[in-house]
Tab-separated table of C-alpha atoms and ligand atoms in Angstrom:
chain	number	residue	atom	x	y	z
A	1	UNK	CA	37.950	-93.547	192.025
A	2	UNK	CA	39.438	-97.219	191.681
A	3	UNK	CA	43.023	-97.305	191.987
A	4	UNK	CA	42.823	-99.748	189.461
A	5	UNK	CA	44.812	-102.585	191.271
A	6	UNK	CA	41.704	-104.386	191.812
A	7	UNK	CA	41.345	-105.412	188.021
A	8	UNK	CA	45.173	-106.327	187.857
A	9	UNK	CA	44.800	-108.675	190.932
A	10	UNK	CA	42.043	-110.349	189.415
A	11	UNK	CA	43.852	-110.953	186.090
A	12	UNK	CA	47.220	-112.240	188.145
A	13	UNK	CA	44.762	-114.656	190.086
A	14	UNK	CA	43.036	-115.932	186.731
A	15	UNK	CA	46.448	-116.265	185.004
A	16	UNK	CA	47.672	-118.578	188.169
A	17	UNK	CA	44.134	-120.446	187.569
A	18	UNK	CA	44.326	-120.832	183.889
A	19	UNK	CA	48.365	-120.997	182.998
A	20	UNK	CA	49.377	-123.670	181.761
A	21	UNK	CA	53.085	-123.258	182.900
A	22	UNK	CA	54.740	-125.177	180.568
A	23	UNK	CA	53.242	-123.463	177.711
A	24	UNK	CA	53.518	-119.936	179.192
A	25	UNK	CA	56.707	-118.062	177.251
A	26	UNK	CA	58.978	-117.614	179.931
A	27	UNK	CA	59.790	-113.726	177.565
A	28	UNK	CA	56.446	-112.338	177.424
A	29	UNK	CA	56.018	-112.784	181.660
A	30	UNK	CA	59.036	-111.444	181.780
A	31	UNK	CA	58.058	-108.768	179.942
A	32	UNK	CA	54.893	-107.918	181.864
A	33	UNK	CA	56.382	-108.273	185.514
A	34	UNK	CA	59.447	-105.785	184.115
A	35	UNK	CA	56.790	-103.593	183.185
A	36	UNK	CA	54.657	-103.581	186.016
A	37	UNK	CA	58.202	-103.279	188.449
A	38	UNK	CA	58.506	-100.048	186.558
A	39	UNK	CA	54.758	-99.091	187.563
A	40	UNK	CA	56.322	-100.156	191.593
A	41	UNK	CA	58.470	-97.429	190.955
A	42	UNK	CA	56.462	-94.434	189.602
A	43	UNK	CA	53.732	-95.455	192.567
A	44	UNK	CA	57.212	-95.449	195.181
A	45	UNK	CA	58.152	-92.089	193.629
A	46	UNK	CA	54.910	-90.145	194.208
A	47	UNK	CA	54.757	-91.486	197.785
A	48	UNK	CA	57.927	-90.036	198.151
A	49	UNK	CA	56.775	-86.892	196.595
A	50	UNK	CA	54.380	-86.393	198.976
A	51	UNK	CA	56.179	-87.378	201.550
A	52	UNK	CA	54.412	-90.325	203.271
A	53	UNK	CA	57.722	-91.721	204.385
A	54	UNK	CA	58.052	-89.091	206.933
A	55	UNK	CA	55.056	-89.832	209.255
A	56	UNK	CA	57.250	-93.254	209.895
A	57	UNK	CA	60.141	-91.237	210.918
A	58	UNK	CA	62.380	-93.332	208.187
A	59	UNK	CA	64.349	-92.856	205.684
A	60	UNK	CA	62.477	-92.828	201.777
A	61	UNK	CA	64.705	-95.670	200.954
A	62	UNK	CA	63.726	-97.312	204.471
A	63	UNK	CA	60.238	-96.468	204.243
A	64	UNK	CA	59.917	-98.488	200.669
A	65	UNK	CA	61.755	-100.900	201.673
A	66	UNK	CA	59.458	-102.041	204.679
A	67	UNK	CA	56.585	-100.980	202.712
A	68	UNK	CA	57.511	-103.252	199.639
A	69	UNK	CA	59.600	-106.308	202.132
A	70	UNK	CA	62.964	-105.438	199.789
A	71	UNK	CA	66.461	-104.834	201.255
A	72	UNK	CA	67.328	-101.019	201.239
A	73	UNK	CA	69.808	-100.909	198.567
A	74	UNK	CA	66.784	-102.416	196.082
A	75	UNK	CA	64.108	-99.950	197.466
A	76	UNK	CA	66.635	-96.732	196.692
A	77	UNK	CA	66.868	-98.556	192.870
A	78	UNK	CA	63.189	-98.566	192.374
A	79	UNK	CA	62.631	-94.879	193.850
A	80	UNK	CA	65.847	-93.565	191.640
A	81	UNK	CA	63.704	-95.356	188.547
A	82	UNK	CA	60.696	-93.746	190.021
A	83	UNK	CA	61.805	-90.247	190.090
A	84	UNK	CA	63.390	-90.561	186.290
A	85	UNK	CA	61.478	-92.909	184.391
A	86	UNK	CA	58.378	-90.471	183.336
A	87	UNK	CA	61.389	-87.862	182.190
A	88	UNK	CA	63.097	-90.818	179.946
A	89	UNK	CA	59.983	-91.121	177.209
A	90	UNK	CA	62.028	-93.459	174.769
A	91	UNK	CA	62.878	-95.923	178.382
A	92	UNK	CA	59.880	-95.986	179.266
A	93	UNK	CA	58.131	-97.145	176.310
A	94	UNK	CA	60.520	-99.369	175.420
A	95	UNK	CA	60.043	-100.553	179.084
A	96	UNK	CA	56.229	-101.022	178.882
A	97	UNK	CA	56.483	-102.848	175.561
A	98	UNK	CA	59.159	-105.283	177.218
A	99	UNK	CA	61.287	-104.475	174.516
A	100	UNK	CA	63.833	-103.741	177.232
A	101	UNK	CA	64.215	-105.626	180.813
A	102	UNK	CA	63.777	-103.669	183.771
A	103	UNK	CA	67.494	-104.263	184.549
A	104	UNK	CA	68.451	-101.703	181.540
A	105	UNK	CA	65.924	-99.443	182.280
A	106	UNK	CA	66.980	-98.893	185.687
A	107	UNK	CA	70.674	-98.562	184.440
A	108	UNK	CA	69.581	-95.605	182.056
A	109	UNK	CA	67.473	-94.132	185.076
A	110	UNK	CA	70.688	-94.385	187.612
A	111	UNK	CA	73.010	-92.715	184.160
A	112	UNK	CA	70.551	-89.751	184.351
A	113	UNK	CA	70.788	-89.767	187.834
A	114	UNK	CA	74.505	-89.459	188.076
A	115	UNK	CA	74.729	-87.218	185.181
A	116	UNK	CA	72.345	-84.594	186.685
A	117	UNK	CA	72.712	-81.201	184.474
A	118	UNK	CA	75.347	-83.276	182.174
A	119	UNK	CA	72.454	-85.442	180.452
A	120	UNK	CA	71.762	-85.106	177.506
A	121	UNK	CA	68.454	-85.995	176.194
A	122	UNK	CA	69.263	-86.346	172.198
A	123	UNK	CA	71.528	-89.576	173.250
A	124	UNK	CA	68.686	-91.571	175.029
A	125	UNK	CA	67.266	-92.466	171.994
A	126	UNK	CA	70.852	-94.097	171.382
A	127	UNK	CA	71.341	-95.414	174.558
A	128	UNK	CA	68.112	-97.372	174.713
A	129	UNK	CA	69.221	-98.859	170.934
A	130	UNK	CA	72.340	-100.263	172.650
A	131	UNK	CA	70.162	-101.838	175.568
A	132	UNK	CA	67.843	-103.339	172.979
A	133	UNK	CA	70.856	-104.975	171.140
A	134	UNK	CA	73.265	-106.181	174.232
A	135	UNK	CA	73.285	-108.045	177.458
A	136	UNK	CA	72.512	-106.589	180.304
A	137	UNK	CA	76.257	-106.890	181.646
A	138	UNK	CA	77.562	-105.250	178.352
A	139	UNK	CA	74.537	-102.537	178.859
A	140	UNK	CA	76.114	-101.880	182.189
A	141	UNK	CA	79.418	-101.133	180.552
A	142	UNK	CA	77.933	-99.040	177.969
A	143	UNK	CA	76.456	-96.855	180.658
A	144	UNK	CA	79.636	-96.533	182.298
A	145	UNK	CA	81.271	-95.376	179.209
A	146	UNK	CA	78.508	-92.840	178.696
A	147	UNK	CA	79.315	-91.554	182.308
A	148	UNK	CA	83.499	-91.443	181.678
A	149	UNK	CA	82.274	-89.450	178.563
A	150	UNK	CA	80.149	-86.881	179.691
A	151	UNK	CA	81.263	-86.581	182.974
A	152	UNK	CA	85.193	-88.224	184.001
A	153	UNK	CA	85.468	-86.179	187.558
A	154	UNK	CA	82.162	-87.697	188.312
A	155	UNK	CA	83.221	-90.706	187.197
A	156	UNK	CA	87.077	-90.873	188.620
A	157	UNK	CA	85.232	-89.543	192.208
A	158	UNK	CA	82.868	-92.648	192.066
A	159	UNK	CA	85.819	-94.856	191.309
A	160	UNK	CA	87.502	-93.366	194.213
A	161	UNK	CA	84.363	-93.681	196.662
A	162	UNK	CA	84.338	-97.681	195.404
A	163	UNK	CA	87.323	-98.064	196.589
A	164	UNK	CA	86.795	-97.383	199.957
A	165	UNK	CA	84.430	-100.168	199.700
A	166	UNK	CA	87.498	-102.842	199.799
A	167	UNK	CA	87.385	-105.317	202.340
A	168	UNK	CA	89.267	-108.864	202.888
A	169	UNK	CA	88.494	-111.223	206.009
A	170	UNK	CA	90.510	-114.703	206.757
A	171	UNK	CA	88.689	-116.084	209.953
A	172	UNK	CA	90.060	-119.425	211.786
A	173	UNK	CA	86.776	-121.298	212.771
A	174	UNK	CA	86.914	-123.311	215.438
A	175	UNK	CA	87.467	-127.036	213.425
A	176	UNK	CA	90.996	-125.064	212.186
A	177	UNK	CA	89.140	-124.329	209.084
A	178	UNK	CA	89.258	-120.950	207.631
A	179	UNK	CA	86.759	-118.827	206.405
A	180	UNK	CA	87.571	-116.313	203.354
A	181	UNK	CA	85.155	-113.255	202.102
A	182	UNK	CA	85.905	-109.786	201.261
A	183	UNK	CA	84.634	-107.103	198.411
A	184	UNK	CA	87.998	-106.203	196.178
A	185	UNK	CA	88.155	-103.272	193.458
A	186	UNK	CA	88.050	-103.835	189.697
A	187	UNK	CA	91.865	-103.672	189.599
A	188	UNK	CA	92.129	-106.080	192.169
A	189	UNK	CA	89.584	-108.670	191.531
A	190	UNK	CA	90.107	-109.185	188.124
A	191	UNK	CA	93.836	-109.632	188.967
A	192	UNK	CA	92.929	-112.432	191.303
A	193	UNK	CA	89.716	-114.056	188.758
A	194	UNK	CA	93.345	-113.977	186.652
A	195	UNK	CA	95.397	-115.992	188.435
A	196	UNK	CA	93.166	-118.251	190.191
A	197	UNK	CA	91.164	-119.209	186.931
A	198	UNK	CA	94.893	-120.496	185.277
A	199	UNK	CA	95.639	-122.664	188.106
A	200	UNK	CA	92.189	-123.824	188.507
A	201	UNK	CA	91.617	-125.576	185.621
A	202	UNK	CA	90.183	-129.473	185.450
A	203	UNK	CA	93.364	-131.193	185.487
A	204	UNK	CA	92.453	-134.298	184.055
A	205	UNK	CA	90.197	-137.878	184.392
A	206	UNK	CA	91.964	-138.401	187.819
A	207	UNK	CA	90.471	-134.803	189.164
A	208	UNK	CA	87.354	-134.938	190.989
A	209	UNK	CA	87.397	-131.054	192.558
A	210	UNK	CA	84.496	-129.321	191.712
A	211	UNK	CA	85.068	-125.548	190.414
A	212	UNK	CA	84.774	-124.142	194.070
A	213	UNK	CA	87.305	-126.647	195.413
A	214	UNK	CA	89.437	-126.134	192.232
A	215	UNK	CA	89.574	-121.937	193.179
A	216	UNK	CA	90.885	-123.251	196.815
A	217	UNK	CA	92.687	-125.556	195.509
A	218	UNK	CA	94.403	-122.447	193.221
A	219	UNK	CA	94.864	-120.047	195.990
A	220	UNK	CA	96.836	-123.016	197.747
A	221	UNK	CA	98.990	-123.450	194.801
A	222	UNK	CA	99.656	-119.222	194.528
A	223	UNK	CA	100.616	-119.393	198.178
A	224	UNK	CA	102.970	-122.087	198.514
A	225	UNK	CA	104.296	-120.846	195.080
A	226	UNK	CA	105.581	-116.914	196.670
A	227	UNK	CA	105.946	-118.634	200.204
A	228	UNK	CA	108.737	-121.058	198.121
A	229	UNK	CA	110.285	-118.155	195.830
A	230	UNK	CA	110.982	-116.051	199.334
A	231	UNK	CA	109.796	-113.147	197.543
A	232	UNK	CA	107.603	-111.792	200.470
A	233	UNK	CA	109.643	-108.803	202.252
A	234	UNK	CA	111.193	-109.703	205.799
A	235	UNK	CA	109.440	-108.931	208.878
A	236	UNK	CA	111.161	-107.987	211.995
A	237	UNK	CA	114.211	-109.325	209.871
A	238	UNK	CA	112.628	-113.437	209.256
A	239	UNK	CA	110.795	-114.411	205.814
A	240	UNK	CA	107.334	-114.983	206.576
A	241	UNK	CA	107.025	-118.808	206.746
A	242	UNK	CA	104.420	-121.543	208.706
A	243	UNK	CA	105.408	-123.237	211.295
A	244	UNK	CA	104.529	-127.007	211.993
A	245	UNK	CA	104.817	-128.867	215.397
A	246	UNK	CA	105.386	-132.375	215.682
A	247	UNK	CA	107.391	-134.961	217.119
A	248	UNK	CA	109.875	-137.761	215.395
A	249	UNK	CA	107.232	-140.132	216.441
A	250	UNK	CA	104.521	-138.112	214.181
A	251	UNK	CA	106.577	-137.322	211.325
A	252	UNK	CA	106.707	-141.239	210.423
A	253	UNK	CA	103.071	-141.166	211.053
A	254	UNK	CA	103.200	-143.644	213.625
A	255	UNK	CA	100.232	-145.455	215.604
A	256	UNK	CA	99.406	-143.191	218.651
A	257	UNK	CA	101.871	-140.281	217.991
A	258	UNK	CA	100.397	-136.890	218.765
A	259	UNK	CA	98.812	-134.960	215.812
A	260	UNK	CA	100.824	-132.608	214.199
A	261	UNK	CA	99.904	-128.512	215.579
A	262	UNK	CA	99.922	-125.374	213.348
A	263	UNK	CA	100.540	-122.307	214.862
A	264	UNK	CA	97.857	-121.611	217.286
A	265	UNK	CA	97.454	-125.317	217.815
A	266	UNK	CA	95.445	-126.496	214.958
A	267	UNK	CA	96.183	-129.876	214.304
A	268	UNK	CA	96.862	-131.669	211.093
A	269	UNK	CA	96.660	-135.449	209.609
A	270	UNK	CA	99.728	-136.989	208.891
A	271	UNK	CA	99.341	-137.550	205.767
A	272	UNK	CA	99.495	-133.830	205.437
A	273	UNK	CA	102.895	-133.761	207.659
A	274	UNK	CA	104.539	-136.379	205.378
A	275	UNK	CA	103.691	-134.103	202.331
A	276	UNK	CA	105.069	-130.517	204.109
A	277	UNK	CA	108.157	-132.592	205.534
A	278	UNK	CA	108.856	-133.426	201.841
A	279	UNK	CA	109.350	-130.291	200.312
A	280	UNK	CA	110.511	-127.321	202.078
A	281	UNK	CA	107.294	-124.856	201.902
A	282	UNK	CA	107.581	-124.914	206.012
A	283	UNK	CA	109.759	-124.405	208.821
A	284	UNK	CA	109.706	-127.087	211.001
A	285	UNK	CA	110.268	-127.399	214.130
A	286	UNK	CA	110.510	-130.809	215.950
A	287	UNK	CA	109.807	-132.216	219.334
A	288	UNK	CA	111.969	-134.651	221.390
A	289	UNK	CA	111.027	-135.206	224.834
A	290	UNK	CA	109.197	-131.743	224.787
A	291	UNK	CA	112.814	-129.946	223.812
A	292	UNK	CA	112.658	-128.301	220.991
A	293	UNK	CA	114.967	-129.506	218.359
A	294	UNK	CA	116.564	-128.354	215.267
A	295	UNK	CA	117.101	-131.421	213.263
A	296	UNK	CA	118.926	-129.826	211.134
A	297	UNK	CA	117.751	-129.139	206.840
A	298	UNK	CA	120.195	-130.783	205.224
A	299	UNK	CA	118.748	-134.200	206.380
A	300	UNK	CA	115.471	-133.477	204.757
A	301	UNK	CA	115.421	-130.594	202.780
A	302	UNK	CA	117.283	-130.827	199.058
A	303	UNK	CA	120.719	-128.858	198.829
A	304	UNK	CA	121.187	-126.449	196.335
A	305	UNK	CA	122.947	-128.393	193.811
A	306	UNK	CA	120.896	-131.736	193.683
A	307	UNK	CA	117.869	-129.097	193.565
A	308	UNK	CA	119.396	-127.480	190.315
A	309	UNK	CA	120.412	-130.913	188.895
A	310	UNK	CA	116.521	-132.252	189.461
A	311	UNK	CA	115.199	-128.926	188.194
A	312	UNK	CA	117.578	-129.818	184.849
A	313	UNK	CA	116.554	-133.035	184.782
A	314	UNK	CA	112.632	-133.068	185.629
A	315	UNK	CA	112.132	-129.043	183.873
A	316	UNK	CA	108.695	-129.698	185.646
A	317	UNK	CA	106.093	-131.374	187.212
A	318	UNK	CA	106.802	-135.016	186.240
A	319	UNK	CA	103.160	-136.365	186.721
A	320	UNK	CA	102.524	-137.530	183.069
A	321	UNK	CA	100.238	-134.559	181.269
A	322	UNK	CA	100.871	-131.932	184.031
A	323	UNK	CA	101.967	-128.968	182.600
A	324	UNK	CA	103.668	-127.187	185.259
A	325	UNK	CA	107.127	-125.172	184.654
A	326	UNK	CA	109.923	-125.319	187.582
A	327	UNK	CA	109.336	-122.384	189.149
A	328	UNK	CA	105.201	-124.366	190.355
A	329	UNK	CA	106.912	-127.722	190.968
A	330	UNK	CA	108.525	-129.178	194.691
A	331	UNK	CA	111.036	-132.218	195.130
A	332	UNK	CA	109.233	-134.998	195.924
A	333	UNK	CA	110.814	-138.052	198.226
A	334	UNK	CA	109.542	-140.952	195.705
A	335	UNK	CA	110.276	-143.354	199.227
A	336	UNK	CA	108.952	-141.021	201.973
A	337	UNK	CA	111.753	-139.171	203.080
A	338	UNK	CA	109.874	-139.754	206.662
A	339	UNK	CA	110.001	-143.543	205.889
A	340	UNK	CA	113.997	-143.506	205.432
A	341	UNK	CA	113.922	-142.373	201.786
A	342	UNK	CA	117.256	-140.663	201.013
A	343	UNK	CA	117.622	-136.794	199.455
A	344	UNK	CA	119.377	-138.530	196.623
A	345	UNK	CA	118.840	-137.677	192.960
A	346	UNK	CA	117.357	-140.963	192.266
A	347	UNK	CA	115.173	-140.530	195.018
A	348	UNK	CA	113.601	-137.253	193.797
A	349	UNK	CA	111.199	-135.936	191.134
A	350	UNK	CA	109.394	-132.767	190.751
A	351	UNK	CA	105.743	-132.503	191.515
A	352	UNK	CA	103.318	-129.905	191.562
A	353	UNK	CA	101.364	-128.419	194.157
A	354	UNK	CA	98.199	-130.583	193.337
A	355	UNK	CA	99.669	-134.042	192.136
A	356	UNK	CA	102.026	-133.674	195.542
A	357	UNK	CA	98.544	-133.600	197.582
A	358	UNK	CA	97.006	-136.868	195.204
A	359	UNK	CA	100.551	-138.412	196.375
A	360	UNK	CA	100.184	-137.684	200.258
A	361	UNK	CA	97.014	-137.007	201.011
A	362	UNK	CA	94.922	-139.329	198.408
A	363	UNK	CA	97.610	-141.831	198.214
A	364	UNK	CA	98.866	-142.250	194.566
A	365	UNK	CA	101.374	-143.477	194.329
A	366	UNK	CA	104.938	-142.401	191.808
A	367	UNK	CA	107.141	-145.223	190.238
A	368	UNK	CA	110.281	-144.138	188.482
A	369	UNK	CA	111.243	-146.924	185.427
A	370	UNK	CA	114.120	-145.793	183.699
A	371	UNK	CA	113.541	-142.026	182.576
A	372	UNK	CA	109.973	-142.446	182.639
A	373	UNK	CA	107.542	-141.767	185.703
A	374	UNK	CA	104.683	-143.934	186.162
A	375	UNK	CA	101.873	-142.999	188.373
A	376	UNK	CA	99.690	-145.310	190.216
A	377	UNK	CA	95.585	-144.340	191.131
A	378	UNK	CA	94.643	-145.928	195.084
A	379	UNK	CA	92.082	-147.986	193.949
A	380	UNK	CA	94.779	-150.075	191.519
A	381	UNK	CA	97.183	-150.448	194.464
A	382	UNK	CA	94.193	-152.062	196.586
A	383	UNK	CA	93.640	-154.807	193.922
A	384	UNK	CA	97.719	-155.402	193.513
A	385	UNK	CA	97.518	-155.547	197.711
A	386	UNK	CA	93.976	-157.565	197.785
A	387	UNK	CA	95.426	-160.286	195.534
A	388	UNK	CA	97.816	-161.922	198.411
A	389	UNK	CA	101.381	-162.676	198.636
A	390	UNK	CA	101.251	-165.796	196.057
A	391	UNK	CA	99.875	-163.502	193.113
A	392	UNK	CA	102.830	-161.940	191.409
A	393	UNK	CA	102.753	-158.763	189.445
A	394	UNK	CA	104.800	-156.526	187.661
A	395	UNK	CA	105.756	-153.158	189.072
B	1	ZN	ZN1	106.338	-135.613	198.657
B	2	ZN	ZN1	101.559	-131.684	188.307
């Protein structure tokens, strides 16, 4: 007896000859392949049944998966559709008429699954109404719901089991780069999607970041943010702070000065240097003649009191727009306090953590007239410098 695959390839290959693909309604193939992975899975299931996977000495998941050239953890989703779908008659119908995607249907498949004796058969009919109506993301809630309802030790075990899933990784490659991955729980990650996504926001014409750089760009801004409040608990009796290398000769960024080493010797531009020498988000540590030397905070860091009186007076990030509060915003040296500006008053102004970089590292510049702070974009300062020294112009 045909296994009937014969007739099926021959309609795929006259469809590929015929289509016209942009006529063909993206819903209805859809609808067809959904159908036919659901057929993948009842065929995946009876091999199993019989038990073909064990004359390769692998695992049923393992065995479909090399059959069928899917990773493991999609082979064990088709044979857990496999073994339920033919029990689910209200799934699988709606499956085969593509009324529902194969996505839902395998949700419903892995609910039964979990649910074992709990299922209830009355409430598919239900179930397969709400994956009809919603997105597949809001299916997938629905189904956990249905498992919290008919079955919370289940359900508080398999919360438990995820969570032993949790990993975080923070590599240094070898250009001083870092690399960042990691799997978080529910908890966690939608605390960080939190606080990342309100600092990462498109801060204005002048920001070019795209959204990934904008995320980096956030985690940045967190950091130096609990590194500055000295939140952090002590260890071995020292707030945990950076530490930066350099000498006098690099801190004024001078021609043929050493670069500037992170712990561990990663070097930095100094640009970068002039920005962490400005605030106070780093311990520094200087070099003289290869002796370590203090030289001392008070020179370059602000003191309590003018920091107070700036916080009154700025109440924020000054950059004009930026919406920053005190507690996100650093003293800026408006002259370079590595160029001979002064810790005065008049000399500061409160940035934030992103318009401090455009100031250092992409070289805007901030003007203070009267109250009001003016900033200036790179390319304008070119054309003031590009017009020579008989042009005036008005600062
Ligand atoms: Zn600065
Ligand atoms: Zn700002």
């Amino acid at each position: 007896m045909s296994d009937g695959l014969q007739s099926l390839e021959d309609a795929a290959r006259e469809f590929r000859r015929e289509a016209d693909f942009d006529v063909v309604d993206p819903k209805r193939l859809a609808a067809v392949i959904d159908g036919l992975q659901g057929d993948l899975c009842r065929v995946l299931n009876r091999g199993r049944e019989r038990g073909d996977y064990q004359l390769t000495r692998l695992s049923p998941a393992s065995w479909a998966a090399r059959t069928c050239g899917m990773s493991r953890h999609s082979a064990a989703d088709r044979l857990c559709v496999g073994k339920h779908l033919d029990s689910l008659p209200e799934t699988s119908a709606a499956l085969a008429k593509g009324e529902i995607g194969y996505q839902a249907a395998s949700a419903l498949c892995h609910l039964r699954e979990q649910l074992g004796e709990k299922w209830q058969p009355d409430n598919e009919a239900q179930m397969v109404g709400y994956a009809r109506q919603f997105s597949v993301e809001h299916f997938h809630a629905c189904c956990r719901h249905a498992r919290h309802v008919a079955d919370p030790d289940g359900f508080d075990k398999d919360c438990a089991e995820d969570f032993e899933r949790r990993w975080l990784k923070v590599d240094a490659m070898l250009d001083g780069m870092h690399s960042v991955d990691g799997v978080l729980d529910p908890v966690t990650g939608a605390a960080f999607r939190t606080a990342l996504d309100s600092l990462a926001q498109w801060r204005g014409p002048e920001d070019t970041r795209n959204h990934g750089q904008r995320m980096a760009d956030a985690l940045a801004e967190l950091l130096d943010h609990y590194m500055n409040e000295g939140r952090l608990p002590r260890r071995k009796g020292v707030r945990p702070h950076v530490t930066l290398t350099t000498t006098l000769q690099g801190l004024k960024d001078e021609l043929g000065a050493p670069a500037a080493e992170l712990e561990l010797g990663m070097q930095i531009s100094g640009k970068t240097v002039e920005r962490l020498a400005c605030d106070c988000t780093m311990s520094r540590v200087l070099l003289a003649d290869s002796v370590v030397v203090d030289v001392g905070r008070a020179t370059r860091t602000v003191s309590p009191a003018t920091r107070r009186a700036l916080q009154q007076r700025d109440k924020g990030c000054r950059w004009p727009g930026c919406d920053r509060p005190v507690g996100w915003s650093t003293p800026h040296h408006i002259e370079f306090w590595s160029r001979g500006g002064s810790t005065d008053l008049d000399n500061l102004v409160l940035l934030c953590h992103y318009h401090h970089r455009l100031v250092h590292e992409q070289e805007w510049q901030v003007v203070r007239v009267g109250h009001e702070v003016h900033v200036i974009p790179p390319e304008q300062l070119r054309t003031i410098f590009t017009r020579g020294p008989d042009v005036r112009w008005a600062a």
